[in-house]
Coordinates of C-alpha atoms in Angstrom, one line a residue:
M205 CA -28.8 22.7 50.5
K206 CA -28.5 19.6 52.5
L207 CA -28.1 16.4 49.8
P208 CA -29.7 13.1 51.1
S209 CA -26.6 11.0 52.1
H210 CA -27.3 8.3 49.3
I211 CA -27.2 11.2 46.8
L212 CA -23.4 12.1 48.1
L213 CA -22.5 8.5 48.1
M214 CA -23.6 8.4 44.6
C215 CA -21.1 11.3 43.6
L216 CA -18.3 10.2 45.4
A217 CA -18.5 6.7 44.4
L218 CA -18.6 8.4 40.4
A219 CA -15.8 10.2 41.4
L220 CA -13.7 7.8 42.0
T221 CA -14.3 5.7 39.2
W222 CA -14.1 9.0 37.2
A223 CA -10.8 9.3 39.3
D224 CA -9.4 5.4 38.9
H225 CA -9.9 5.9 34.7
H226 CA -7.6 8.8 34.3
E227 CA -5.5 7.2 36.6
H228 CA -5.2 4.2 34.9
H229 CA -5.5 6.2 31.5
D230 CA -2.3 8.1 32.6
H231 CA -0.8 5.4 33.8
H232 CA -1.5 3.4 30.1
E233 CA -0.3 6.3 28.4
H234 CA 2.7 6.2 30.3
Q235 CA 3.0 2.9 29.7
H236 CA 2.1 3.6 26.0
H237 CA 5.1 6.1 25.4
E238 CA 8.0 5.2 28.1
A239 CA 8.3 1.7 27.1
V240 CA 11.6 0.8 26.0
L241 CA 12.2 -2.3 23.0
D242 CA 15.4 -3.1 22.3
R243 CA 15.3 -6.1 19.4
C244 CA 18.8 -7.2 19.8
K245 CA 18.4 -8.4 23.2
G246 CA 16.0 -10.5 21.5
L247 CA 12.4 -10.1 20.8
E248 CA 10.1 -12.2 19.7
M249 CA 7.8 -10.1 16.7
D250 CA 3.9 -10.0 16.3
A251 CA 4.2 -9.6 13.1
V252 CA 6.4 -8.7 10.1
T253 CA 5.7 -7.0 6.8
E254 CA 7.2 -4.2 3.8
N255 CA 5.8 -1.4 3.1
E256 CA 5.3 -0.3 -0.5
E257 CA 9.4 0.6 -0.8
G258 CA 10.0 -3.0 0.3
I259 CA 11.4 -1.8 3.5
P260 CA 10.5 -4.8 6.5
Y261 CA 8.6 -3.4 9.3
F262 CA 8.5 -5.5 12.7
F263 CA 5.6 -5.1 15.1
K264 CA 5.9 -5.7 19.0
G265 CA 3.3 -4.3 21.2
D266 CA 2.5 -1.3 20.3
H267 CA 5.7 -0.1 19.1
L268 CA 7.2 -0.8 15.4
F269 CA 10.8 -0.6 13.7
K270 CA 11.3 0.3 10.3
G271 CA 14.0 -1.6 8.4
F272 CA 16.7 -3.2 10.0
H273 CA 18.1 -1.1 12.8
G274 CA 16.8 2.1 14.8
K275 CA 14.7 2.6 17.6
A276 CA 11.3 1.2 18.1
E277 CA 8.5 4.3 17.4
L278 CA 5.2 3.8 18.2
S279 CA 2.3 2.2 15.7
N280 CA 0.0 4.9 15.8
G281 CA 2.6 7.2 14.3
S282 CA 2.4 5.6 11.5
F283 CA -0.9 3.8 11.2
A284 CA -3.3 6.1 13.4
E285 CA -6.4 3.9 12.9
L286 CA -4.9 0.4 14.7
D287 CA -4.7 2.4 17.9
D288 CA -7.9 4.6 17.0
H289 CA -10.0 0.9 17.0
H290 CA -8.4 -0.9 18.9
H291 CA -6.6 1.1 21.6
L292 CA -3.9 -0.9 20.1
G293 CA -2.4 -3.7 22.3
H294 CA -0.4 -5.9 19.4
V295 CA -1.2 -6.6 15.6
D296 CA -1.5 -10.5 15.4
A297 CA -0.5 -10.8 12.0
A298 CA 0.5 -8.3 8.7
F299 CA 1.4 -9.1 4.8
R300 CA 2.3 -6.9 2.0
M301 CA -0.3 -7.5 -0.8
H302 CA 1.6 -7.1 -4.2
Y303 CA -0.2 -9.1 -6.9
E304 CA -0.4 -6.8 -10.5
D305 CA -3.3 -9.4 -11.8
D306 CA -4.9 -8.1 -8.2
P307 CA -5.4 -4.0 -8.4
T308 CA -7.7 -3.5 -6.4
H309 CA -5.6 -4.7 -3.2
H310 CA -2.3 -4.4 -5.7
D311 CA 0.3 -2.6 -2.9
R312 CA -1.8 -2.9 -0.2
I313 CA -1.0 -3.8 3.7
F314 CA -3.2 -5.9 5.4
F315 CA -3.1 -5.7 9.3
F316 CA -5.0 -8.5 11.6
L317 CA -6.0 -7.4 15.2
D318 CA -8.4 -9.7 17.1
T319 CA -11.3 -10.6 14.9
K320 CA -10.7 -7.4 12.2
V321 CA -8.3 -6.3 9.6
F322 CA -7.3 -3.7 8.5
C323 CA -6.1 -2.5 5.0
Y324 CA -3.7 0.7 4.1
Y325 CA -1.7 2.4 1.0
Q326 CA 0.8 4.3 1.6
H327 CA -0.3 4.7 5.2
K328 CA -3.7 6.0 4.7
I329 CA -6.2 3.5 5.5
N330 CA -9.0 2.2 2.5
E331 CA -12.1 3.6 2.8
G332 CA -14.8 1.2 5.0
Y333 CA -12.0 -0.4 7.1
P334 CA -12.0 -1.9 9.4
K335 CA -13.4 -5.2 8.4
E336 CA -14.4 -8.5 10.4
I337 CA -11.3 -10.8 8.7
S338 CA -14.5 -13.5 8.1
E339 CA -15.7 -10.4 5.6
V340 CA -12.7 -9.8 3.3
F341 CA -11.3 -13.2 3.6
P342 CA -14.1 -15.9 4.1
G343 CA -13.1 -19.2 5.7
I344 CA -10.3 -17.3 7.5
P345 CA -10.0 -17.8 11.3
D346 CA -9.8 -14.6 14.0
H347 CA -6.9 -14.2 16.9
L348 CA -4.3 -15.1 14.2
D349 CA -0.9 -15.7 14.4
A350 CA 0.9 -15.1 11.5
A351 CA 0.2 -14.6 7.2
V352 CA 2.5 -13.8 4.6
E353 CA 2.0 -13.3 0.5
C354 CA 2.6 -16.2 -1.6
P355 CA 2.2 -14.9 -5.3
K356 CA 2.9 -17.4 -8.4
P357 CA 5.1 -19.4 -8.7
D358 CA 6.0 -19.3 -5.5
C359 CA 2.4 -21.1 -4.7
D360 CA 0.1 -22.8 -7.0
E361 CA -2.0 -19.6 -7.0
D362 CA -1.7 -16.6 -5.9
S363 CA -2.3 -16.7 -2.5
V364 CA -2.4 -15.5 1.2
I365 CA -0.7 -18.2 3.6
F366 CA -2.4 -17.7 7.1
F367 CA -1.1 -19.4 10.5
K368 CA -3.0 -20.3 13.7
Q369 CA -1.5 -23.0 16.0
D370 CA -0.8 -25.9 14.3
D371 CA -3.4 -25.0 11.5
I372 CA -2.2 -23.3 8.3
Y373 CA -4.1 -21.9 5.7
H374 CA -4.1 -21.0 2.2
Y375 CA -6.5 -18.2 0.4
N376 CA -7.1 -18.1 -3.4
V377 CA -6.7 -14.7 -3.6
K378 CA -9.2 -14.5 -6.9
T379 CA -11.6 -17.8 -6.6
K380 CA -11.2 -16.8 -2.0
A381 CA -11.0 -20.7 -1.7
V382 CA -9.3 -22.0 1.5
D383 CA -7.1 -24.9 1.4
K384 CA -7.0 -25.8 5.1
K385 CA -3.2 -27.8 5.7
E386 CA -0.9 -29.0 8.7
F387 CA 3.2 -28.2 8.0
H388 CA 4.2 -30.7 10.3
S389 CA 7.9 -29.9 10.6
M390 CA 7.8 -26.5 11.0
P391 CA 7.4 -24.4 14.5
N392 CA 4.5 -22.5 15.0
C393 CA 4.9 -19.4 13.2
T394 CA 4.6 -16.0 16.0
S395 CA 5.3 -14.2 12.5
A396 CA 6.1 -14.5 8.5
F397 CA 7.6 -13.1 6.0
R398 CA 8.4 -13.3 3.0
F399 CA 11.8 -11.7 1.9
M400 CA 14.0 -11.2 -1.5
E401 CA 11.5 -14.4 -2.7
H402 CA 12.5 -16.5 0.4
Y403 CA 9.8 -17.4 3.2
Y404 CA 10.2 -17.1 6.8
C405 CA 8.7 -18.3 10.2
F406 CA 9.8 -16.5 13.3
H407 CA 9.1 -18.2 16.3
G408 CA 10.7 -17.0 19.9
H409 CA 14.2 -14.8 18.4
K410 CA 14.7 -17.3 15.8
F411 CA 13.8 -18.1 12.2
S412 CA 13.5 -21.3 10.2
K413 CA 12.9 -20.8 6.5
F414 CA 10.4 -22.9 4.8
D415 CA 8.9 -24.3 1.4
P416 CA 5.3 -21.9 1.0
K417 CA 3.6 -25.5 -0.8
T418 CA 5.1 -28.2 1.7
G419 CA 6.3 -26.3 5.2
E420 CA 9.0 -28.1 4.8
V421 CA 12.5 -26.3 6.6
H422 CA 15.7 -28.0 4.7
G423 CA 19.0 -26.9 5.9
R424 CA 20.5 -26.0 10.0
Y425 CA 17.6 -24.4 11.3
P426 CA 16.3 -22.2 13.3
K427 CA 18.7 -19.6 13.4
E428 CA 18.8 -16.4 15.2
A429 CA 17.3 -13.8 13.9
R430 CA 19.1 -11.0 15.2
D431 CA 22.3 -12.6 13.4
Y432 CA 20.3 -12.3 9.7
F433 CA 17.4 -9.7 10.0
M434 CA 18.8 -6.8 12.2
R435 CA 22.0 -4.7 12.8
C436 CA 23.1 -5.1 16.6
S437 CA 27.1 -4.5 17.8
K438 CA 27.2 -7.6 19.9
F439 CA 25.7 -11.5 19.0
S440 CA 25.9 -14.8 20.8
D441 CA 29.0 -16.6 21.3
D442 CA 27.4 -19.6 19.7
S443 CA 27.0 -17.3 16.2
D444 CA 29.2 -18.3 13.5
H445 CA 30.0 -15.2 11.8
L446 CA 31.6 -15.4 9.0
E447 CA 28.4 -16.9 7.9
R448 CA 26.3 -14.5 9.3
E449 CA 28.5 -11.5 7.7
R450 CA 28.2 -13.3 4.1
C451 CA 24.1 -14.3 4.9
S452 CA 22.9 -11.4 6.8
R453 CA 19.8 -9.3 5.0
V454 CA 21.1 -6.0 6.4
H455 CA 22.4 -4.2 3.7
L456 CA 25.6 -2.6 3.5
D457 CA 26.9 0.4 4.6
A458 CA 29.8 0.4 2.3
I459 CA 32.1 -1.5 0.2
T460 CA 35.1 -1.3 -2.3
S461 CA 38.0 -3.0 -3.7
D462 CA 41.8 -2.4 -3.2
D463 CA 44.4 -2.0 -6.1
E464 CA 45.1 -5.7 -6.0
G465 CA 41.1 -6.5 -6.3
N466 CA 40.7 -7.6 -2.3
I467 CA 37.0 -6.6 -1.5
Y468 CA 36.2 -4.7 1.9
A469 CA 32.7 -4.8 2.8
F470 CA 31.2 -2.8 5.8
R471 CA 28.1 -3.4 7.9
G472 CA 27.3 -1.9 11.4
H473 CA 30.3 -3.4 13.3
H474 CA 31.6 -5.9 11.5
F475 CA 33.4 -6.1 8.1
I476 CA 33.9 -8.8 5.7
S477 CA 37.1 -9.1 3.2
K478 CA 37.5 -11.3 0.2
D479 CA 40.8 -11.5 -1.5
T480 CA 41.7 -12.8 -4.8
N481 CA 41.2 -16.3 -4.1
D482 CA 38.0 -15.6 -2.7
T483 CA 38.5 -16.7 0.4
L484 CA 36.1 -14.8 2.8
K485 CA 37.1 -13.8 6.8
S486 CA 34.8 -11.4 9.0
D487 CA 35.8 -9.8 11.7
T488 CA 34.9 -6.6 13.5
I489 CA 35.8 -3.0 12.2
E490 CA 37.5 -1.6 15.0
S491 CA 40.0 -4.6 15.3
A492 CA 40.9 -3.7 11.8
F493 CA 40.3 0.1 12.0
K494 CA 40.2 1.1 15.6
E495 CA 39.8 4.7 15.2
L496 CA 37.1 3.9 12.8
H497 CA 35.0 1.7 15.5
S498 CA 31.9 1.2 13.7
D499 CA 28.9 2.3 10.9
V500 CA 31.2 3.5 8.3
D501 CA 29.2 5.6 5.1
A502 CA 31.2 5.7 2.4
V503 CA 34.7 3.8 1.4
F504 CA 37.1 4.2 -1.9
S505 CA 40.4 2.6 -2.7
Y506 CA 43.3 5.1 -4.1
Q507 CA 46.9 3.8 -4.4
N508 CA 47.1 1.8 -1.9
H509 CA 45.2 3.7 0.5
L510 CA 41.7 3.3 2.2
Y511 CA 39.4 6.5 1.9
M512 CA 37.1 6.0 4.6
I513 CA 34.0 8.0 5.4
K514 CA 32.0 8.2 8.8
D515 CA 29.9 11.3 9.6
D516 CA 31.3 14.4 8.2
H517 CA 35.0 12.9 9.1
L518 CA 37.1 10.9 6.7
F519 CA 40.0 8.6 8.2
V520 CA 42.5 7.5 5.7
Y521 CA 45.0 3.7 6.0
K522 CA 47.5 2.5 4.1
V523 CA 46.6 -1.0 3.2
G524 CA 48.3 -3.5 4.6
E525 CA 49.4 -6.1 7.3
P526 CA 47.8 -4.6 9.6
H527 CA 46.0 -1.5 8.2
T528 CA 48.2 1.8 9.0
H529 CA 45.9 4.6 9.8
L530 CA 47.6 8.2 8.1
E531 CA 48.7 10.4 11.0
G532 CA 46.6 13.4 10.9
Y533 CA 43.7 11.9 10.2
P534 CA 40.7 11.7 10.3
K535 CA 40.1 15.6 9.0
P536 CA 36.8 16.6 7.9
V537 CA 35.3 15.7 4.8
K538 CA 34.6 19.1 3.4
E539 CA 38.1 20.1 3.8
E540 CA 39.8 17.3 1.8
L541 CA 37.0 16.2 -0.8
G542 CA 35.2 19.6 -0.9
I543 CA 32.0 18.2 -0.4
E544 CA 29.3 18.4 2.4
G545 CA 28.3 15.1 4.4
P546 CA 26.4 12.9 4.9
I547 CA 27.8 11.0 1.5
D548 CA 26.1 7.4 0.2
A549 CA 28.8 5.5 -1.1
A550 CA 32.4 6.4 -3.2
F551 CA 34.5 4.9 -5.9
V552 CA 37.9 5.5 -7.8
C553 CA 37.8 3.4 -10.8
Q554 CA 41.5 1.9 -11.6
D555 CA 44.3 4.0 -13.1
H556 CA 42.3 6.9 -12.3
H557 CA 42.5 9.9 -10.0
I558 CA 38.4 11.0 -10.1
A559 CA 37.2 9.9 -6.8
H560 CA 32.9 9.8 -7.8
I561 CA 30.9 10.3 -4.6
I562 CA 26.9 9.5 -4.6
K563 CA 25.1 11.5 -2.5
G564 CA 20.9 11.1 -2.6
Q565 CA 20.8 10.6 -6.8
H566 CA 23.4 12.7 -7.3
I567 CA 26.9 11.6 -8.3
Y568 CA 29.8 14.3 -8.1
D569 CA 33.5 13.7 -9.5
V570 CA 36.4 14.8 -7.3
D571 CA 39.8 15.4 -8.7
M572 CA 42.1 13.7 -6.2
S573 CA 45.3 14.7 -7.9
A574 CA 44.3 18.3 -7.4
N575 CA 44.8 20.9 -4.5
P576 CA 42.5 21.6 -3.7
R577 CA 39.8 18.6 -4.2
V578 CA 35.9 20.4 -5.5
P579 CA 33.5 18.6 -6.7
T580 CA 32.6 19.1 -10.5
N581 CA 30.3 17.2 -13.2
P582 CA 26.8 17.0 -11.0
R583 CA 24.5 14.8 -12.7
S584 CA 21.5 12.4 -11.7
I585 CA 20.8 8.6 -10.9
S586 CA 17.7 8.1 -12.4
V587 CA 17.6 4.4 -12.2
L588 CA 18.2 4.0 -8.8
N589 CA 16.1 5.3 -6.1
R590 CA 19.4 5.0 -3.4
V591 CA 22.7 3.6 -3.4
D592 CA 24.0 2.3 -0.2
A593 CA 27.3 1.2 -1.2
A594 CA 29.2 1.1 -4.7
M595 CA 32.7 -0.3 -6.1
C596 CA 35.0 0.2 -9.3
G597 CA 37.1 -2.3 -10.9
P598 CA 37.7 -3.6 -14.6
H599 CA 34.4 -4.5 -15.8
G600 CA 32.4 -1.5 -14.7
V601 CA 30.6 -0.3 -11.3
T602 CA 28.9 -2.4 -8.9
A603 CA 26.3 -0.8 -7.1
I604 CA 24.4 -2.0 -3.9
S605 CA 20.9 -0.8 -2.9
G606 CA 19.4 -3.1 -0.5
N607 CA 19.8 -6.5 -0.7
H608 CA 21.0 -6.7 -4.8
F609 CA 23.6 -5.1 -6.5
Y610 CA 23.4 -3.9 -10.0
H611 CA 26.5 -3.7 -12.8
F612 CA 27.0 -0.9 -15.0
G613 CA 29.4 -0.7 -18.1
S614 CA 31.2 2.3 -17.1
V615 CA 30.1 5.7 -14.5
M616 CA 28.7 7.7 -17.6
L617 CA 26.5 4.8 -18.0
M618 CA 25.5 4.5 -14.6
A619 CA 24.6 7.9 -14.9
A620 CA 23.0 7.9 -18.1
S621 CA 21.1 4.2 -17.7
K622 CA 17.2 4.8 -18.0
I623 CA 16.6 1.0 -17.5
L624 CA 17.7 -1.5 -14.6
P625 CA 19.8 -3.6 -15.5
E626 CA 20.0 -7.8 -14.5
Q627 CA 19.6 -7.8 -10.6
H628 CA 21.8 -9.6 -8.1
R629 CA 21.6 -10.9 -4.8
V630 CA 24.6 -9.6 -2.4
S631 CA 24.3 -12.3 0.1
L632 CA 24.2 -15.0 -3.1
E633 CA 26.1 -13.9 -6.0
L634 CA 29.2 -11.9 -4.1
F635 CA 29.4 -13.4 -0.9
G636 CA 28.6 -17.5 -1.8
C637 CA 25.6 -17.7 0.7
D638 CA 23.8 -20.6 0.3
H639 CA 20.8 -19.6 2.2

């Protein structure tokens, strides 16, 4: 059968349209999955928020960075519906609703994309979402730049602060009243973030700390986001290395105090030392411990030596100027301490031969004077979800989790405790950071 010419032309047009669509789709999928983002090269983030465990999520385009280091992953891997409903380009704004007085929305994460708002609880979308922004947050405009939660007493009432160009909207969570303001001293925010009870406005790859009520920015801002909110191996030449390490929001990898009372704290490629006169110094790990290079998992001090654990290996240095790497090391952790890695933290208390090894939520004892060394006396640490670093001194154990540390009078009290002791800030109270 011979088809009329106009039917043939129509079929040809449809075929070309289909082919073009799939070529575009395949190209989009290729871009969607092949894009490589490096936050250490200075990215302007689209949105920042915490998850329910307090881990920061940084959004860029259709990708997501979890925590302060690590590679980008596709956002739809964690929040599938963002892509289902939107063919995800980027998240405009995000915040975590964390108000005890609002049980309906407590611990929910809200995402804003164009005119829509998405609400998640533990990575599952709430029923009925996405919704129009005007339905959930009446009086708040579409196509937002940033958003951040502001609980009492930081704001007069439990609120959310929304940013769109020069306009700032304080949204009262209870009454839904909107108070429109202008923060004259603050730059336009591409994302905003509440972290450790402070408020940060990100603009480009820099940030400013601001007062959520007035928008006032005090101190020397803007600062480089990579110096404080990311763990990068290299920094700009004009970075203040000591201030960066003192004030970084990235958690420590390891910490110890030696027999003289000097403290060594390790983070990524860098470490900070604090002597008995509270004098602080910062340098690269490679400059003082070249065999290690970077990324220490745990450190403990024993008989004027630093025992440094990286992955499955143990390095030993004699304390001095400079520190001396012992011949024959590194050796396998399993061979030297009788325990498999990875190890989260380790410490020895003064005048003792017991190395206390923390792995997950368990603590083990290893007698350093024994041969062979074997882990004994396993106990669980129920009061902390994780321990990033720990050290022991004359007054007990200091356990660091995230940006905070907790003091326990003894190892026994740390293992037996059911109530979390007073929370202290690492940057402020351990290293004297003023911001």
